[in-house]
Coordinates of C-alpha atoms in Angstrom, one line a residue:
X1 CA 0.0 0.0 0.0
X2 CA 1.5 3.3 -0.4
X3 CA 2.1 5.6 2.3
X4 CA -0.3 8.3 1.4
X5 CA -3.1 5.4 -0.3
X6 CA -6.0 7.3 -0.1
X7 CA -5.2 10.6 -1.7
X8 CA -2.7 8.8 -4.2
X9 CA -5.7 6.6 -5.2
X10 CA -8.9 8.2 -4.7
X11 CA -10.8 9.4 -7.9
X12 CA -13.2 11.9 -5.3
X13 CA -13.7 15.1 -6.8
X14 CA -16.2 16.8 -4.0
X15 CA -14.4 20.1 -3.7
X16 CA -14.3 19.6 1.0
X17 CA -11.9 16.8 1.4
X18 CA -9.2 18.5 2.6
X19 CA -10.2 21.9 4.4
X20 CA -7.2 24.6 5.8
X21 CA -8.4 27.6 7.2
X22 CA -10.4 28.7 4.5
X23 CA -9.2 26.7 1.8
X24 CA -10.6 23.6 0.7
X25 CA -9.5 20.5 -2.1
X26 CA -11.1 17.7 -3.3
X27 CA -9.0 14.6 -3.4
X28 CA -8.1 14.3 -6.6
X29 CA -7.2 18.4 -6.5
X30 CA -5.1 17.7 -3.6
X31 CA -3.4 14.8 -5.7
X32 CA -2.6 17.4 -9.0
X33 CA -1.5 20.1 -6.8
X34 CA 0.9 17.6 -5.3
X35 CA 2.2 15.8 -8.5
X36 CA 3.6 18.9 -10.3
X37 CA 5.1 19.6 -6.8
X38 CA 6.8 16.2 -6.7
X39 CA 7.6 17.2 -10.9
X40 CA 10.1 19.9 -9.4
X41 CA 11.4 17.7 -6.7
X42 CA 12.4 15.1 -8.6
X43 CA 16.4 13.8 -7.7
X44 CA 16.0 15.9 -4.8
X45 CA 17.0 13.6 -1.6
X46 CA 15.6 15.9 1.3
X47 CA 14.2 19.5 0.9
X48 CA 12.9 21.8 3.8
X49 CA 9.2 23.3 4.0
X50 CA 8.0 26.1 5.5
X51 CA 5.5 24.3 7.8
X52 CA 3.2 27.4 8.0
X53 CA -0.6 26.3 8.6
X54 CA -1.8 26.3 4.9
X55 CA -2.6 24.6 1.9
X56 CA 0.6 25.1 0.4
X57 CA 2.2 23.4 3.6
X58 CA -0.2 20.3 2.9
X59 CA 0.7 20.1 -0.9
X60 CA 4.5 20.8 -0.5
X61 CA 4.7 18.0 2.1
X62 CA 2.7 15.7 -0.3
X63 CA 4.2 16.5 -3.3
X64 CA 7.8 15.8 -1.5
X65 CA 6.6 12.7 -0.4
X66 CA 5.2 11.3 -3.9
X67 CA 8.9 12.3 -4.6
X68 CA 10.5 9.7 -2.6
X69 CA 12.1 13.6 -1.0
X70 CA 12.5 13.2 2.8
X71 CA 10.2 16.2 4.4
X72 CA 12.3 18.6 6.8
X73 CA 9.5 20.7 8.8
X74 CA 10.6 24.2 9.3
X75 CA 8.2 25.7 12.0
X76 CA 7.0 28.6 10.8
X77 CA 7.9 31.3 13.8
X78 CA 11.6 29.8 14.3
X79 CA 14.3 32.5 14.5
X80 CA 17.6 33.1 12.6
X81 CA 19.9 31.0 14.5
X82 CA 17.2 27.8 14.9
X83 CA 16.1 28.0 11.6
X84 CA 19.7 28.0 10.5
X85 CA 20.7 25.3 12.4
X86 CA 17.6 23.0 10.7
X87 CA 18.7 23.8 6.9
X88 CA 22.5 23.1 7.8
X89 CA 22.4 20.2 10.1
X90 CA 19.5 18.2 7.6
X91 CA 21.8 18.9 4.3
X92 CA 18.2 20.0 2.8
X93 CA 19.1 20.7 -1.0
X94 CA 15.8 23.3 -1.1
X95 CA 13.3 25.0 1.0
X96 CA 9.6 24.6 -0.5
X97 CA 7.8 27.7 -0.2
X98 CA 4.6 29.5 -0.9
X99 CA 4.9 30.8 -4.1
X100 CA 4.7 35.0 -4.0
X101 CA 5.3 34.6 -0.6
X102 CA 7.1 37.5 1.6
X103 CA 9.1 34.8 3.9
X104 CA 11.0 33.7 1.1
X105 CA 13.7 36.7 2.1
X106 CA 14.5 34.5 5.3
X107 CA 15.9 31.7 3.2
X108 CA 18.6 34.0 1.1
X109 CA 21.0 31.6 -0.4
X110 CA 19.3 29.0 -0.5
X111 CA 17.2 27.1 -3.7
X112 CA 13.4 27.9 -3.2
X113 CA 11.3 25.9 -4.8
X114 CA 7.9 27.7 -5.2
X115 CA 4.4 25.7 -3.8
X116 CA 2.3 27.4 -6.8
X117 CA -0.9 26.5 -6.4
X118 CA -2.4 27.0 -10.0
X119 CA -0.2 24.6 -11.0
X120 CA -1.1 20.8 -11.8
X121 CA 0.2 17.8 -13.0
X122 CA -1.1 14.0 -13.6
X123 CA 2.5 12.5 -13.7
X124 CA 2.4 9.1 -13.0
X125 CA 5.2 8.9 -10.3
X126 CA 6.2 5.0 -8.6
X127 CA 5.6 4.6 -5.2
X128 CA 9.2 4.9 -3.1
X129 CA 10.9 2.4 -1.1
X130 CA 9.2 2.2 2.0
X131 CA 12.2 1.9 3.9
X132 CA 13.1 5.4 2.8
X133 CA 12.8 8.4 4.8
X134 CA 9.7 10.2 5.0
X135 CA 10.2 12.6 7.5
X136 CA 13.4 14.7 9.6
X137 CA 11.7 16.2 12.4
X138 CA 13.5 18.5 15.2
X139 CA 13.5 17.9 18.6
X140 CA 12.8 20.8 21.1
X141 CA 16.6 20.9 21.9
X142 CA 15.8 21.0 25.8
X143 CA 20.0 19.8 26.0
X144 CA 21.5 21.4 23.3
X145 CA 21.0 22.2 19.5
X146 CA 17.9 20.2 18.3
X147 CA 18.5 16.7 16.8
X148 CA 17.3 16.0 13.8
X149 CA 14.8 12.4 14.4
X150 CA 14.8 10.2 10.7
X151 CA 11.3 8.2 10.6
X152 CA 11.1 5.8 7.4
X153 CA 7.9 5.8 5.5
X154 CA 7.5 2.2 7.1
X155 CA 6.9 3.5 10.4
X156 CA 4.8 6.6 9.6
X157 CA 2.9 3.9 8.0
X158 CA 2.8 1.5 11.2
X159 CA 1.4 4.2 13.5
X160 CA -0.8 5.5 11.4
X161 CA -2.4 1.8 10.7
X162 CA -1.9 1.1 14.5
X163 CA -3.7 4.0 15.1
X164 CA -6.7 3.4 12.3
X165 CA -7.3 0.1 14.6
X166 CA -7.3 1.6 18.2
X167 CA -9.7 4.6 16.8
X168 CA -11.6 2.6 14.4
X169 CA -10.6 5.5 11.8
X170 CA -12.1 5.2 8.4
X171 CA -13.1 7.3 5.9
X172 CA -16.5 8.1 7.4
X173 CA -14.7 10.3 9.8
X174 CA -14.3 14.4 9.5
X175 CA -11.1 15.0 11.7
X176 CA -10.9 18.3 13.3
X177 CA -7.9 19.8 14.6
X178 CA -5.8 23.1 15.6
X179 CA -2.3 21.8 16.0
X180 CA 0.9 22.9 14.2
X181 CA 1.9 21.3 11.3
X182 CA 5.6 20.7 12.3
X183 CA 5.5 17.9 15.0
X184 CA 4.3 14.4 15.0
X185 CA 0.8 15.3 16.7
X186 CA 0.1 17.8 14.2
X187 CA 1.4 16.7 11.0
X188 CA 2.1 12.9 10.6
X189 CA -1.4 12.2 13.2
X190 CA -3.1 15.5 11.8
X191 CA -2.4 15.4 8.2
X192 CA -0.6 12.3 7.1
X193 CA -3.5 10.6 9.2
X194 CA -6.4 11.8 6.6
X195 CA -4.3 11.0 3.3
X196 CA -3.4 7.7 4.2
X197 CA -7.0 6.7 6.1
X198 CA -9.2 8.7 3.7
X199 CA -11.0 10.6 6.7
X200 CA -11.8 14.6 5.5
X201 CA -9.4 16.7 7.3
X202 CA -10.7 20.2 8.5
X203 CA -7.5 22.4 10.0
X204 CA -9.7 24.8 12.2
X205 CA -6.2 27.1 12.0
X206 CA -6.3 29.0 15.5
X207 CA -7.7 26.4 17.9
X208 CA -10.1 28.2 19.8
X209 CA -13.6 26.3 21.2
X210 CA -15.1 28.0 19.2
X211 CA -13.9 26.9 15.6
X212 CA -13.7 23.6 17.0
X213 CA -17.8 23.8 17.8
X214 CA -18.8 24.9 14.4
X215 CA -16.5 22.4 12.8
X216 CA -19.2 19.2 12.9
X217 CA -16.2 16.7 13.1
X218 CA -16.4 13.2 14.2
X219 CA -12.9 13.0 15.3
X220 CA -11.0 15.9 16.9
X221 CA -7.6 16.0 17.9
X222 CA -6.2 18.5 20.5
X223 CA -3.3 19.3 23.5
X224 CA -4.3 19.6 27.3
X225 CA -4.2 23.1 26.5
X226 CA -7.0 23.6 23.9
X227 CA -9.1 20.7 25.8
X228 CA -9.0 22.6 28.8
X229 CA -10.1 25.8 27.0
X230 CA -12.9 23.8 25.7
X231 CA -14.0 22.8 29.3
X232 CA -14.2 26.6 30.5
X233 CA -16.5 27.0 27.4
X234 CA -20.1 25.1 28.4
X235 CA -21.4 26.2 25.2
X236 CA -18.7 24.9 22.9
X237 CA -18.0 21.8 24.5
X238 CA -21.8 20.5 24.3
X239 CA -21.4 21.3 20.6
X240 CA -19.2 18.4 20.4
X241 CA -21.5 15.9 22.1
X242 CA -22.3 14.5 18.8
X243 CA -18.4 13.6 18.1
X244 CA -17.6 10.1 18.1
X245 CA -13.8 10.6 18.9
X246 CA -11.9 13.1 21.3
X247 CA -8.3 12.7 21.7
X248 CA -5.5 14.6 23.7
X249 CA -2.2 13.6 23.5
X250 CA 1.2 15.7 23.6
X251 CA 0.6 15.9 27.5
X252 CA -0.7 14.7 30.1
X253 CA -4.4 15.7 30.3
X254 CA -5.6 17.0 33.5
X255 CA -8.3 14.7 35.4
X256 CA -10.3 17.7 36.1
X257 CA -10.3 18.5 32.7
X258 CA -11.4 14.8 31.6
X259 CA -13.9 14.7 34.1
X260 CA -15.1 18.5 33.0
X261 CA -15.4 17.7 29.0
X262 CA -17.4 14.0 30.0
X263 CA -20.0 15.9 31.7
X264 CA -19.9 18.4 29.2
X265 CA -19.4 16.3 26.1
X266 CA -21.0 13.2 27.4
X267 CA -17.2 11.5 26.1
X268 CA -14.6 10.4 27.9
X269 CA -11.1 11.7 26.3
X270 CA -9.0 8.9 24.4
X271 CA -5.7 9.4 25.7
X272 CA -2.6 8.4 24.0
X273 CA 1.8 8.1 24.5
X274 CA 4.2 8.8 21.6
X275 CA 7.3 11.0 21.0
X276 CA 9.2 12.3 18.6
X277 CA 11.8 9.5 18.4
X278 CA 8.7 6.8 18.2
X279 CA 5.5 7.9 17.2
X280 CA 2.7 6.5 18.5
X281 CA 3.4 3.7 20.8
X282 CA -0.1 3.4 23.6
X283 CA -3.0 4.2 23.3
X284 CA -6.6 3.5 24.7
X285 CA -9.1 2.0 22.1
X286 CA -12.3 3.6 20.9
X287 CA -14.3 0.7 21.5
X288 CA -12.8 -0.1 25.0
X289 CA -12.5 1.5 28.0
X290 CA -10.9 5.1 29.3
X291 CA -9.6 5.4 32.4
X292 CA -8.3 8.9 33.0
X293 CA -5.0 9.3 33.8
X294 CA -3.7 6.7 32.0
X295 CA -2.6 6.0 28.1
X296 CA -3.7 2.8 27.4
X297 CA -2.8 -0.4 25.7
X298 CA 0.7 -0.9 23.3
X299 CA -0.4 -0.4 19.8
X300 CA 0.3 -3.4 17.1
X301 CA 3.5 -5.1 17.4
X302 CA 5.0 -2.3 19.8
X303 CA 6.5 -3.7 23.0
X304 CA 7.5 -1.8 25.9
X305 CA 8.9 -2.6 29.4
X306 CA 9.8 -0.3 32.4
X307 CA 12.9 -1.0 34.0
X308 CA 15.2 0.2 36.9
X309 CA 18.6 2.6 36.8
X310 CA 20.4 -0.7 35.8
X311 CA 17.6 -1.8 33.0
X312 CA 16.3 -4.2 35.1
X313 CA 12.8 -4.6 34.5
X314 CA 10.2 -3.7 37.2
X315 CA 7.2 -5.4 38.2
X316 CA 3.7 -4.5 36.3
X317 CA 2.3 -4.2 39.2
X318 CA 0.3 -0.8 38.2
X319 CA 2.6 0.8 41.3
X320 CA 6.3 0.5 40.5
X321 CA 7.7 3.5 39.0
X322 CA 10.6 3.1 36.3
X323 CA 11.6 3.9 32.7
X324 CA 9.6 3.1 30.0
X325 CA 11.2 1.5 27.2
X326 CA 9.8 0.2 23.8
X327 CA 10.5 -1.3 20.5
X328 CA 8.8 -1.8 17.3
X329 CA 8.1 -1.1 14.3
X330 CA 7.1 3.0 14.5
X331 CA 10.4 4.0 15.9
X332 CA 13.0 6.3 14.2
X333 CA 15.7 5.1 12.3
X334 CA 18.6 7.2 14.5
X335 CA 19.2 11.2 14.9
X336 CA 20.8 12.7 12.1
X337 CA 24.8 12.9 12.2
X338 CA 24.5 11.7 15.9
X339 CA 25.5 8.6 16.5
X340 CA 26.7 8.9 20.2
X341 CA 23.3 9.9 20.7
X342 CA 22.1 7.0 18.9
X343 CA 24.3 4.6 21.5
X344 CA 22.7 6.7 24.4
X345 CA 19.3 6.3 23.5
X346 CA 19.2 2.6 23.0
X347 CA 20.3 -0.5 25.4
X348 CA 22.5 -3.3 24.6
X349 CA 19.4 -5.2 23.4
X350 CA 17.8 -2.7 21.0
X351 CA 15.5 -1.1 23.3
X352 CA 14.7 2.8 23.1
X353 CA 15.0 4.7 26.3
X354 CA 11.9 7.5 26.3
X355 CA 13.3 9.3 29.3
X356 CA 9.5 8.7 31.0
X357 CA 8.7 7.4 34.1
X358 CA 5.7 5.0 33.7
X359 CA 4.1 2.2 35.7
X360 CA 2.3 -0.6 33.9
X361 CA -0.5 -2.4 35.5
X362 CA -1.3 -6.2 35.5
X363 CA -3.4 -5.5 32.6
X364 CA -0.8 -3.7 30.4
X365 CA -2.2 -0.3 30.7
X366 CA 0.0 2.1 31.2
X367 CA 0.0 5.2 32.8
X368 CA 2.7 7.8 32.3
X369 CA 4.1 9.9 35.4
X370 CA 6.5 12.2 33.8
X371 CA 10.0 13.3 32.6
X372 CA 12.9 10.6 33.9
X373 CA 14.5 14.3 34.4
X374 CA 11.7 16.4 36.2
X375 CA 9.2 14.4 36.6
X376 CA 10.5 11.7 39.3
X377 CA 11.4 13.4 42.5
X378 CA 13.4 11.5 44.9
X379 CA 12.7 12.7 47.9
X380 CA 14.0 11.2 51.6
X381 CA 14.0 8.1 50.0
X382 CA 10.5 8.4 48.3
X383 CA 10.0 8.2 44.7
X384 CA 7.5 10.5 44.0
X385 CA 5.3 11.5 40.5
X386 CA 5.5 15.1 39.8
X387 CA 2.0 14.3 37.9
X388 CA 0.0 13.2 40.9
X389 CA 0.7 16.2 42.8
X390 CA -0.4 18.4 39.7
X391 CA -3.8 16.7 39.8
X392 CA -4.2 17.3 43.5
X393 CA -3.3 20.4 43.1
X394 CA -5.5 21.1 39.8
X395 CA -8.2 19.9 42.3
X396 CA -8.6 22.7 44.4
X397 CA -10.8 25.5 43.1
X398 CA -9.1 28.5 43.5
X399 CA -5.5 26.8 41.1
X400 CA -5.8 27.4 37.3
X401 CA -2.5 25.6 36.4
X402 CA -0.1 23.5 38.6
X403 CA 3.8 22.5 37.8
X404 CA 5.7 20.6 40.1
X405 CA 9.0 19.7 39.9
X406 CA 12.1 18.4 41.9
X407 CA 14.5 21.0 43.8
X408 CA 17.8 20.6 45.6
X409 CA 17.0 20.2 49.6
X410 CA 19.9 19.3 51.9
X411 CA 18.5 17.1 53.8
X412 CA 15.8 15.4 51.8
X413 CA 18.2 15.4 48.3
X414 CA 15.2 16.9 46.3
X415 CA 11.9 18.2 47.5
X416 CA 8.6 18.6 46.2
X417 CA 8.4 22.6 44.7
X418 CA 4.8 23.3 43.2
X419 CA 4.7 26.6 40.9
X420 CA 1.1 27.3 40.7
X421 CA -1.4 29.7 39.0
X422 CA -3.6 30.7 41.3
X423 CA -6.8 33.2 42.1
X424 CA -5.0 34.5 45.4
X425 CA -4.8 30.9 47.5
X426 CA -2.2 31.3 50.4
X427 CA 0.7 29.1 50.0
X428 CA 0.1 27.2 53.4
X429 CA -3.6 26.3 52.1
X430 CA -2.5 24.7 49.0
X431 CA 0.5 22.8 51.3
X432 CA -2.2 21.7 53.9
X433 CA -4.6 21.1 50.7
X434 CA -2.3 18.5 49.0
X435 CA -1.1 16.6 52.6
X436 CA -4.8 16.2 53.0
X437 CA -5.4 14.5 49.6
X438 CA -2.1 12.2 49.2
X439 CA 0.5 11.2 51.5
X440 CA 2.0 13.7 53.7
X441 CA 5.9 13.2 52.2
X442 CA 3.9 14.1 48.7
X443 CA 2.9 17.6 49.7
X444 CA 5.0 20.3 48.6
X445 CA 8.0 21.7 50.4
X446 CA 7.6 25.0 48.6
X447 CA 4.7 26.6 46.6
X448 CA 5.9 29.5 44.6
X449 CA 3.1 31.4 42.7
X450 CA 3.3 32.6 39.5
X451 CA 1.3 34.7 36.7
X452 CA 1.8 32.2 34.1
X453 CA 3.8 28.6 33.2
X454 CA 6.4 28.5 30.5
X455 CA 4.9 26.6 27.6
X456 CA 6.4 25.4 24.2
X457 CA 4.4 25.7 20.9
X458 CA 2.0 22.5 21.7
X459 CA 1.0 24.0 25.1
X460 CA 3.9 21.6 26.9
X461 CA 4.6 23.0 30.2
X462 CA 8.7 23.8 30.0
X463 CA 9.6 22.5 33.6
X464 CA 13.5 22.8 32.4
X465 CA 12.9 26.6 32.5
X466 CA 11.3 26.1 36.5
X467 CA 13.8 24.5 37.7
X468 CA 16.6 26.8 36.5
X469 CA 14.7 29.1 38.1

């Protein structure tokens, strides 16, 4: 099958397939505007696109992809130094662009290779090897200059299939979503998702509650951040009652806000694991059950395991906290030009290390408690989940937002520091609050209130940029 099936092979001409902001293709449009794309690209190996949320974004990624030309996402508000640091370190040979387009100055030197979208082509183009690389996606470059992540076609195609069975995706569905078109959630979920699944695709462009109401999707995608938006809107979260899907991902979801949309929504949130370096790797099923605060089952042929500081593995005992490792057939093929960081990332066995701290419970689901590097806080000998204090926290009805962390302590080698968002709550209330909900070596040491928490462009809370503090 070829990576992008449906939208290679569908003969659909109704003009609402594919919907960004206010533009809207048909199939076999979509398909055309791609081809004479892929006609420029051709002997091209990678090339860089401006990954601005548009149609020419969709039909330059497309059209590269056709080409057997791996896709190097270039997000759309990088600066100078990052952006420079993505065109050099990927070797891309071109930048795709939209044509006419005013950003083209920021790419001075470089071959542009205009996304003109009045021009079509029916080229008849063979599928590429699927072993080839699809896609070179950056890394947030929390330790140092982002890494470029190389995923084949072969595993973009495994998590999207993987996924297609968990969701029981088909081309009945109208996805909905907001997200950038530069990470995995976003792009390969967002957008790759629809053209190889045949589901319509409607970018809402700003993800507000309220495009997301008047969209009529049956499957909408979306970060903690715009689900919890959605919540504080009554209105437009009842519009989505007649939704058959609702996913977050990219975060942890807050139980309050879970709890919050089912009432609202009258659907519990499908919650779901993945990173950069593996896709999607858990999920919960469509047809089975959602427990909040958890992520699920291992999709298709994925295995995972959470082991100890020595790689041990740990008991599934739904309790024992440890790193979660996995293998299979939706991980990355290596970072680009890294290979040190290659040997880091895996054991001697060929597992990946995530970095997250997860327990698995008797049954296999799995829930995910944070960061290895900020989210386990070893504290007087207890290991403690930065996550379960949020959701106490998130509890009370004065907090707004909750980010806990790990600080030094003398005594206690790391304690429990909370930086909250708050509508005036003393510290001492929300110390007493927590001790009263968990264990009492689980309440904050320290609450230190803030305005507002530091937040990447999916709504991740930056918890590297509270600890500095």
């Amino acid at each position: 099958m070829r990576l992008l099936h449906w939208v290679s092979e569908s003969a659909d001409e109704r003009p609402d397939a594919v919907r960004i902001n206010d533009q809207s293709v048909s199939w076999v449009e979509l398909r055309r505007l791609a081809t004479a794309v892929a006609d420029d690209l051709r002997g091209l190996d990678r090339v860089a696109v401006e990954a601005s949320t548009d149609l020419a974004t969709v039909v330059g990624v497309v059209g590269a992809l056709q080409a057997g030309t791996a896709v190097v996402p270039v997000p759309p508000d990088s600066g100078p130094m990052e952006r420079d640091h993505i065109l050099r370190d990927s070797s891309a040979e071109a930048v795709l662009v939209p044509a006419g387009s005013q950003r083209q100055g920021d790419y001075l030197g470089r071959p542009i290779v205009p996304v003109d979208l009045t021009q079509r082509s029916d080229s008849t183009l063979p599928e590429p090897d699927p072993t080839g690389t699809a896609l070179i996606l950056y890394t947030s470059g929390t330790t140092g200059a982002p890494k470029g992540v190389v995923l084949s076609r072969r595993a973009v195609a495994a998590c999207l299939d993987g996924l297609a069975a968990a969701w029981g995706w088909t081309p009945d569905d109208l996805l909905v979503h907001g997200l950038p078109l530069f990470h995995v959630h976003g792009l390969v979920l967002g957008v790759l998702g629809p053209l190889r699944l045949g589901s319509r695709l409607h970018h809402v462009g700003r993800p507000t509650p309220e495009r997301y109401a008047r969209a009529n999707g049956s499957l909408y995608f979306g970060v903690p951040t715009v689900w919890s938006r959605i919540a504080a809107a009554p209105d437009a979260a009842r519009a989505l009652r007649s939704a058959r899907l609702l996913v977050s991902g990219s975060a942890a979801l807050p139980a309050t806000v879970c709890a919050d949309l089912a009432a609202l929504t009258g659907r519990r949130i499908v919650e779901r694991y993945g990173m950069t370096e593996t896709l999607i790797t858990v999920s919960a099923r469509a047809d089975g059950p959602h427990r909040p605060g958890t992520v699920g089952l291992p999709l298709p042929g994925v295995r995972t395991r959470v082991v100890d500081e020595r790689d041990a593995p740990l008991p599934a005992d739904g309790d024992t906290m440890g790193e979660l490792q996995v293998c299979g057939p939706t991980l990355f093929d290596g970072y680009l030009h890294r290979p040190e960081a290659d040997a880091a990332s895996h054991t001697s066995d060929g597992w990946f290390r995530t970095g997250d701290v997860a327990t698995v419970g008797p049954d296999g689901w799995h829930r995910i408690v944070g960061r290895a590097a900020t989210d386990l806080i070893k504290s007087g000998g207890y290991r403690i989940g930065a996550g379960e204090v949020e959701d106490a926290l998130l509890t009370h009805p004065g907090v707004r937002e909750a980010a806990v962390v790990g600080t030094p302590h003398p005594d206690l080698g790391q304690q429990v520091t909370a930086y909250v968002v708050s509508d005036g709550v003393p510290e001492s209330e929300l110390v007493d609050f927590v001790a009263r909900q968990l264990s009492a070596h689980k309440r904050p040491r320290q609450v230190r209130l803030v305005d507002a928490l530091p937040r990447n462009a999916l709504g991740k809370v930056q918890k590297s940029r509270l600890a500095a503090d």
